Coordinates of C-alpha atoms and ligand atoms in Angstrom, one line a residue:
X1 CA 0.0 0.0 0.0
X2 CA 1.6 3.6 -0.8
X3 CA 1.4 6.3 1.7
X4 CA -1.2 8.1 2.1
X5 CA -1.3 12.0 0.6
X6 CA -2.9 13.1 3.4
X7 CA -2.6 11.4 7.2
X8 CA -3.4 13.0 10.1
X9 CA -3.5 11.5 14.0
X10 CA -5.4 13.2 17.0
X11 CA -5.8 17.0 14.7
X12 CA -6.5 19.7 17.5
X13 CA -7.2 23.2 17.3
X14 CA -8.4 25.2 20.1
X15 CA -9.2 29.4 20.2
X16 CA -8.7 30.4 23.7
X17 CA -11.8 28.4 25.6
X18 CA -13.5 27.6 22.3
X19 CA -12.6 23.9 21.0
X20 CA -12.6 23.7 17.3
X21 CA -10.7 20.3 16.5
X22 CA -11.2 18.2 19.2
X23 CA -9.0 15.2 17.9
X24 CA -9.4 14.4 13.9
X25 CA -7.7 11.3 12.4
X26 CA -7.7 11.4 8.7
X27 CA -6.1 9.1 5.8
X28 CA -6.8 10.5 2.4
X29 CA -5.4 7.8 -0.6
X30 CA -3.7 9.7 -3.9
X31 CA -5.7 10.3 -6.0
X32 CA -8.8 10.3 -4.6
X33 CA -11.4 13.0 -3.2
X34 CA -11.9 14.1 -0.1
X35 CA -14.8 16.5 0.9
X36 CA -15.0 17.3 4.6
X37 CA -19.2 18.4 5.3
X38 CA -20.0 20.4 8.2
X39 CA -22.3 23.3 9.2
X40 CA -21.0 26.7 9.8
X41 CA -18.5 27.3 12.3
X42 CA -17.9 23.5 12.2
X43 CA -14.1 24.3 11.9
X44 CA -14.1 23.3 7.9
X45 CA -11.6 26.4 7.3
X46 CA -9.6 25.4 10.2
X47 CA -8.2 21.9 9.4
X48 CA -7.9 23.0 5.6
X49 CA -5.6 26.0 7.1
X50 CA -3.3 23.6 9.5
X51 CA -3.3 20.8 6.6
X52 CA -2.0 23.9 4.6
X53 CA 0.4 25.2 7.2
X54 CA -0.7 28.1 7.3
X55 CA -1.7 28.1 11.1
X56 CA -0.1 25.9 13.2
X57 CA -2.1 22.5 14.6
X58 CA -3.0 22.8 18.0
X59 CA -1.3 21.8 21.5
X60 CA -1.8 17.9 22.1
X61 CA -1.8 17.3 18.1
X62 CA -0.6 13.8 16.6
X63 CA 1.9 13.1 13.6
X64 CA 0.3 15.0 10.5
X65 CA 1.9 14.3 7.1
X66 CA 1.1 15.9 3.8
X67 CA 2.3 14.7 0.9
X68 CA 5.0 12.2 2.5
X69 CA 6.4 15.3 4.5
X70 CA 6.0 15.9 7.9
X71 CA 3.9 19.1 8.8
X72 CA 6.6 19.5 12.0
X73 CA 9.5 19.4 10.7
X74 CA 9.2 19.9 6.7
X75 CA 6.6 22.3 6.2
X76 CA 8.9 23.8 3.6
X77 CA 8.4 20.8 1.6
X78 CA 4.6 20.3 2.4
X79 CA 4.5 23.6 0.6
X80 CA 6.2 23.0 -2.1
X81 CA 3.5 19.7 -3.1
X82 CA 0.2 22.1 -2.3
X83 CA -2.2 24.2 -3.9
X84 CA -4.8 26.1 -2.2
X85 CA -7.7 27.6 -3.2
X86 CA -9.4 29.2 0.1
X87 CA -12.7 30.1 0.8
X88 CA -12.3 34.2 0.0
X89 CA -10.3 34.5 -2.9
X90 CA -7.0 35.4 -3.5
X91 CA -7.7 37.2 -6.8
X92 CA -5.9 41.0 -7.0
X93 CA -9.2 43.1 -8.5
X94 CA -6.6 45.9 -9.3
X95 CA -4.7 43.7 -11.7
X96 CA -5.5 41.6 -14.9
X97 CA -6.8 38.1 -14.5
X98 CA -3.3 36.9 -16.5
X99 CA -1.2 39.4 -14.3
X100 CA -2.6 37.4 -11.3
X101 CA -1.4 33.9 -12.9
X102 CA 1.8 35.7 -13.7
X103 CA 2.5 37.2 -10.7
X104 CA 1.6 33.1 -9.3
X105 CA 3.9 32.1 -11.5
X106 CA 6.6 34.2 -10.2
X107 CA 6.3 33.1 -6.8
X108 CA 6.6 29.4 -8.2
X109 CA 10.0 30.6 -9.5
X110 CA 9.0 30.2 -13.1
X111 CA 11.0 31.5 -15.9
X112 CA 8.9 34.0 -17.7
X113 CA 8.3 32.4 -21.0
X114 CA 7.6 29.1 -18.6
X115 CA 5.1 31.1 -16.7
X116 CA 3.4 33.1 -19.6
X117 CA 2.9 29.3 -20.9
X118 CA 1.6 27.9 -18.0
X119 CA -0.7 31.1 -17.4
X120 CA -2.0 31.2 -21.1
X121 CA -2.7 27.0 -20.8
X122 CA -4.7 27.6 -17.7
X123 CA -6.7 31.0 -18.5
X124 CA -7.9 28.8 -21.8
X125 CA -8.7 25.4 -19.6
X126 CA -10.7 27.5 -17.2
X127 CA -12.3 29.7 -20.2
X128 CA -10.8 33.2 -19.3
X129 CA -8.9 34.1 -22.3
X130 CA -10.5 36.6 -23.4
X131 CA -11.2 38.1 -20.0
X132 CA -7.3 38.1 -19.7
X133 CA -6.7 41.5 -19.9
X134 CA -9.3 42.5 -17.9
X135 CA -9.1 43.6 -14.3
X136 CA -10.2 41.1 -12.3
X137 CA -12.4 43.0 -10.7
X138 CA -14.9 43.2 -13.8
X139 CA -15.1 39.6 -12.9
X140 CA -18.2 37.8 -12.6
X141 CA -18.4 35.5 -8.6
X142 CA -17.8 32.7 -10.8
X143 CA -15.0 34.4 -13.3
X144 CA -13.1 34.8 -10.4
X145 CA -13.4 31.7 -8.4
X146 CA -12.1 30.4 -11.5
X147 CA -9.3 32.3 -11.8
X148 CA -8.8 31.8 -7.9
X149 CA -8.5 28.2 -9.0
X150 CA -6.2 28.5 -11.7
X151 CA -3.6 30.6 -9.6
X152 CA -4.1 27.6 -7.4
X153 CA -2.8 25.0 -10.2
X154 CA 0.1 27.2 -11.4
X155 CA 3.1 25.0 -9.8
X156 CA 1.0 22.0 -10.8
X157 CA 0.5 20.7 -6.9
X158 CA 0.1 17.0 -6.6
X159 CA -2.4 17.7 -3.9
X160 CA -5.1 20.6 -3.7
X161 CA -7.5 21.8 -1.1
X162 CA -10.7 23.6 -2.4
X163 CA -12.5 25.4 1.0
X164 CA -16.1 25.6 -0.8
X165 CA -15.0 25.9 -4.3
X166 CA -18.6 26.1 -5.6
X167 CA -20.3 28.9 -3.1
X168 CA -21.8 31.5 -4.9
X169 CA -21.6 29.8 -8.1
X170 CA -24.9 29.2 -10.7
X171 CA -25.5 25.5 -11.3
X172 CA -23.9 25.6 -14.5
X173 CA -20.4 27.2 -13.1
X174 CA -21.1 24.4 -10.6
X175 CA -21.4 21.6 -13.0
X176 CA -18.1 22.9 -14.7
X177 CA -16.4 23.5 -11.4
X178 CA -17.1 19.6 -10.8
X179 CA -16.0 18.8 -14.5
X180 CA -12.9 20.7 -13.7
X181 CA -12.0 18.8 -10.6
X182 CA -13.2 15.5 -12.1
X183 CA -10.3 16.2 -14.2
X184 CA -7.5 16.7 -11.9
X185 CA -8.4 13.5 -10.0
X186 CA -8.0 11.7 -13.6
X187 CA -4.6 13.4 -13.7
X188 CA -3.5 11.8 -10.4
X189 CA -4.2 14.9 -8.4
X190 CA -5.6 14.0 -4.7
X191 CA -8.5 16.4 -4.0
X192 CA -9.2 18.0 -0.5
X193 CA -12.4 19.6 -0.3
X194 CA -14.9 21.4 2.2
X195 CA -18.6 22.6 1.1
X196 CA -22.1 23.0 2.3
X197 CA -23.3 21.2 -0.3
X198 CA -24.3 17.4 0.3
X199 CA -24.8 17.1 -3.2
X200 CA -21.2 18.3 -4.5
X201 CA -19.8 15.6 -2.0
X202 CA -22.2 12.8 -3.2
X203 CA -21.0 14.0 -7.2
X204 CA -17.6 14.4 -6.0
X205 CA -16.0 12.8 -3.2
X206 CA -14.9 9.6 -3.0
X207 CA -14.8 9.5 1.1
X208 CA -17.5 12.2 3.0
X209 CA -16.6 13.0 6.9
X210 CA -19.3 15.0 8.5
X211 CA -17.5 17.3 10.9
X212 CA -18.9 18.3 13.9
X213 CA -18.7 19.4 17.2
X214 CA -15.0 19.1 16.7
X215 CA -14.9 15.6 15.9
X216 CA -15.7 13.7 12.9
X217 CA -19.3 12.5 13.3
X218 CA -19.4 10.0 10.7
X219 CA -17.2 9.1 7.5
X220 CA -17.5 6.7 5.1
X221 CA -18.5 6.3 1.2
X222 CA -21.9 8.6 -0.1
X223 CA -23.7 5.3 -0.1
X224 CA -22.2 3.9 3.4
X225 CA -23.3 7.1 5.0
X226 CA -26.6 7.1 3.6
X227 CA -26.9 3.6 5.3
X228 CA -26.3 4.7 8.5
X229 CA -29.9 6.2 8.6
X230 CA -33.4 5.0 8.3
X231 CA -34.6 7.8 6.3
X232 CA -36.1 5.8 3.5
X233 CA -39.8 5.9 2.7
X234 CA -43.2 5.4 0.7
X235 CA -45.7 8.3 0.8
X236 CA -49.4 8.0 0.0
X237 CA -51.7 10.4 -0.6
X238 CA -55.6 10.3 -0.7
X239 CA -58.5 12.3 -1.8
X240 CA -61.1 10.1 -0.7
X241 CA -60.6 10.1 3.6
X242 CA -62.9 6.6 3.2
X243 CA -59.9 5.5 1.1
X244 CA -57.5 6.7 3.4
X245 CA -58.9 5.5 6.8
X246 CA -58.9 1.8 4.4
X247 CA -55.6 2.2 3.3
X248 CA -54.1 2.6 6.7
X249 CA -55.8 0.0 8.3
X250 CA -54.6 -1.7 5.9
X251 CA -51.2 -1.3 5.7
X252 CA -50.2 -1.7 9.2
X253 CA -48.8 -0.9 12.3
X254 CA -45.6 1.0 10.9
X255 CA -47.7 3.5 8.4
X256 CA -47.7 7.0 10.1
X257 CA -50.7 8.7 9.1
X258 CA -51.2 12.3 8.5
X259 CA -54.8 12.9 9.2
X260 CA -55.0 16.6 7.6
X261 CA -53.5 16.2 4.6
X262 CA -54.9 12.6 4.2
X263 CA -51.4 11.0 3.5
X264 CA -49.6 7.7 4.8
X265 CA -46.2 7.3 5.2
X266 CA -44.2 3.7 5.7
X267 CA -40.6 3.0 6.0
X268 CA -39.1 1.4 2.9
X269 CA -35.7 0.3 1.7
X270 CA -37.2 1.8 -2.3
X271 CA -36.6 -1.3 -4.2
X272 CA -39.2 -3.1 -6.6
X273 CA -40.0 -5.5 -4.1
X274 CA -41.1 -3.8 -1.1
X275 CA -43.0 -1.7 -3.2
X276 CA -44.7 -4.1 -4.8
X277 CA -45.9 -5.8 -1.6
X278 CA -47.2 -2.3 -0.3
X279 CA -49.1 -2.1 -3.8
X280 CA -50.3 -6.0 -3.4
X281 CA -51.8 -4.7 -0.2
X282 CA -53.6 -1.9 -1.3
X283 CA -55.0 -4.1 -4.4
X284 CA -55.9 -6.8 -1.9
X285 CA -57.8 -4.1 0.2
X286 CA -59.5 -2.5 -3.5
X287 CA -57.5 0.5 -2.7
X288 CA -56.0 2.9 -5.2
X289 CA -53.9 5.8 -3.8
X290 CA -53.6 9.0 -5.6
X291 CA -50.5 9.7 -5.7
X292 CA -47.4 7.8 -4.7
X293 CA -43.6 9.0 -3.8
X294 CA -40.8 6.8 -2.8
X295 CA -38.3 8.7 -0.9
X296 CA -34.8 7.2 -0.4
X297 CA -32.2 8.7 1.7
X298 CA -29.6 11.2 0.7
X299 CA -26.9 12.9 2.5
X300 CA -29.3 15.7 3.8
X301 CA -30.9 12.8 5.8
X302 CA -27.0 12.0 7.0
X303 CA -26.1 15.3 8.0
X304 CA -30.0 16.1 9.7
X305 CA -29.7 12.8 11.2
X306 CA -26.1 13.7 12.7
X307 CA -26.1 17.3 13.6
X308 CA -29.7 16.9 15.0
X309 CA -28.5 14.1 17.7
X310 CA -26.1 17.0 19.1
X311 CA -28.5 19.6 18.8
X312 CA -31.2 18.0 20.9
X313 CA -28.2 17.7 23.3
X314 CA -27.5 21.3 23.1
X315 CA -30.9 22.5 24.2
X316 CA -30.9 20.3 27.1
X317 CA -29.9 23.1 29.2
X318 CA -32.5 25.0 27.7
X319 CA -36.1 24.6 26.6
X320 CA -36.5 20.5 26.3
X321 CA -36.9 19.3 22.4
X322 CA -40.1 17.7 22.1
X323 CA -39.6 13.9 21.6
X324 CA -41.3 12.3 18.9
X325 CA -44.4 10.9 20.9
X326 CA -45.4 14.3 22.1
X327 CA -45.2 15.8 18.0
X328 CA -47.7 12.6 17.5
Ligands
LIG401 N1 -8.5 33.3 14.3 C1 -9.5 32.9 15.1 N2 -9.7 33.3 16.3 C2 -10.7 32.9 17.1 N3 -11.7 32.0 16.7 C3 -11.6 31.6 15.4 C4 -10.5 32.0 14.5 N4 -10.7 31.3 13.3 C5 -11.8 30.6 13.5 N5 -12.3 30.7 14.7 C6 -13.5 30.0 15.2 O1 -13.4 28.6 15.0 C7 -14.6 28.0 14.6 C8 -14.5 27.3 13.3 O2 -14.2 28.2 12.3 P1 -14.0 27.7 10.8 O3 -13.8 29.0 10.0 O4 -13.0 26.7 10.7 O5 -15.4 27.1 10.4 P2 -16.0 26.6 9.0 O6 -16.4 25.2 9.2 O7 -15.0 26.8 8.0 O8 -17.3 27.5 8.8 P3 -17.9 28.1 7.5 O9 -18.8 27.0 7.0 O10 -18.7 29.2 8.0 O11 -16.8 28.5 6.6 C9 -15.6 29.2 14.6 O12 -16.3 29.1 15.8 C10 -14.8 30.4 14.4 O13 -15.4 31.5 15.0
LIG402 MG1 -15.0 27.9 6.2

């Protein structure tokens, strides 16, 4: 097995009182995405700026190695194998979009025909060549988180971090964004991301850790995490209350009616078969519904599921949560 590009033992990070990082263990593979979820405040920005070096991990800390180089002792070196893109851009509004790359490229110790090459290749890959010698300021949100990304691939770093590359972004600058890092990882590159949105870690990521509290809550695949909760369903709906009152008499003791709005809800794993057997039911009881959803679980159910658990923890000093018989 090769080293990991990313390994990290016991990560800490405190402010003063406040506990951001309360002990972190991470193994990232080359080569593959990362995408570390968590809700504001969760301390995202924090482990991407210590992986980064460019705050210093916390008292108590483990062994962290990026890129086969100790964070300790060779942060020189940790450097040199990095790009990173943070979560407010880096851009220079005053200055042209290719008199960013260049000036990138300078600190990168390029030769200057090197770097106007390097610049030119990545202002056309990321569509700003003809935006080139604009200030960057004209720049559209997502003209310049492009550009903030190019500047980022300039030395060609083996490993990247992306804090919320996509915020602000339409869905199309979003789709391209993903295209974009869907290439890298072809190229070899390992990919170490933070967003907000479940869904760009589901399209994206080939390992999701839901950070929070300062720990990591729960990590694992897109489909091992959705696993982990029961959120899986069938919904029914009824014009006819007759119908309804049938249906869930029917359909047994795990359906959880909604009187007002007439609809019945079951758990259910989706597939054909379960389906089918709450359809032979129905058909057996000379039911039809009116309309029928199947819901199956995605990583907003994860991350509800997980950060809910801690919140209903939270208020316990405070006004009690109401527990699911009382809502009944
Ligand atoms: N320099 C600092 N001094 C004191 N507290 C800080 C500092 N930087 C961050 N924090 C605190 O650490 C916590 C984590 O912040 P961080 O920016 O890592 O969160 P995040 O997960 O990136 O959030 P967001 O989704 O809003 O970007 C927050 O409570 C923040 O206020
Ligand atoms: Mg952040």
């Amino acid at each position: 097995m090769t080293n990991p590009a990313i390994a990290a033992n016991g990560l800490r990070k405190a402010y003063g009182e406040k506990t951001v990082l309360d002990g972190i263990d991470l193994s990232i593979p080359a080569g593959t995405v990362f995408a570390l979820l968590g809700p504001n405040g969760a301390g995202k920005t924090t482990a991407v700026k210590i992986l980064s070096t460019l705050i210093p991990p916390g008292q108590g800390s483990g062994a962290i190695s990026v890129g086969g180089h100790d964070l300790a002792t060779d942060a020189q070196a940790v450097r040199a194998a990095i790009g990173v893109t943070g979560q407010f851009s880096a851009v220079d509004g005053l200055i042209t979009g290719e008199e960013n790359m260049l000036l990138m490229a300078d600190l990168h110790h390029l030769s200057k025909a090197e770097g106007r090459r390097v610049a030119a290749d990545l202002l056309e890959r990321f569509d700003l060549t003809e935006a080139a010698k604009k200030p960057a300021s004209t720049y559209s949100g997502g003209m310049k988180r492009r550009l903030d990304i190019a500047m980022t691939l300039v030395g060609g770093p083996r490993i990247i971090f992306l804090d919320e590359p996509t915020t602000g972004l339409d869905p199309r600058s979003r789709h391209s964004m993903w295209q974009m890092i869907r290439g890298l990882v072809a190229d070899g590159v390992t990919v170490f991301l933070t967003t907000q949105y479940l869904e760009e870690a589901d399209e994206l990521a080939d390992r999701i850790a839901v950070l929070h509290h300062g720990k990591i809550a729960a990590e694992g695949t897109a489909d091992e995490l959705k696993r982990i909760v029961p959120g899986g369903h069938v919904r029914l709906r009824f014009t006819d209350p007759t119908a309804y009152r049938a249906a869930a008499a029917a359909l047994g003791d795990e359906t959880v009616r909604d009187d007002e709005v007439l609809a019945l809800q079951l758990p259910s794993d989706g597939t054909q078969r379960d389906l089918r057997a709450v359809l032979d039911r129905l058909d057996a009881a000379g039911i039809e519904a009116d309309e029928l959803t199947v819901h199956t679980p995605d990583l907003d159910d994860v991350f509800f599921a997980l950060t809910e658990t801690e919140a209903a923890t939270d208020t316990a000093a405070g006004i009690p949560a109401p527990s699911k018989e009382t809502v009944r």
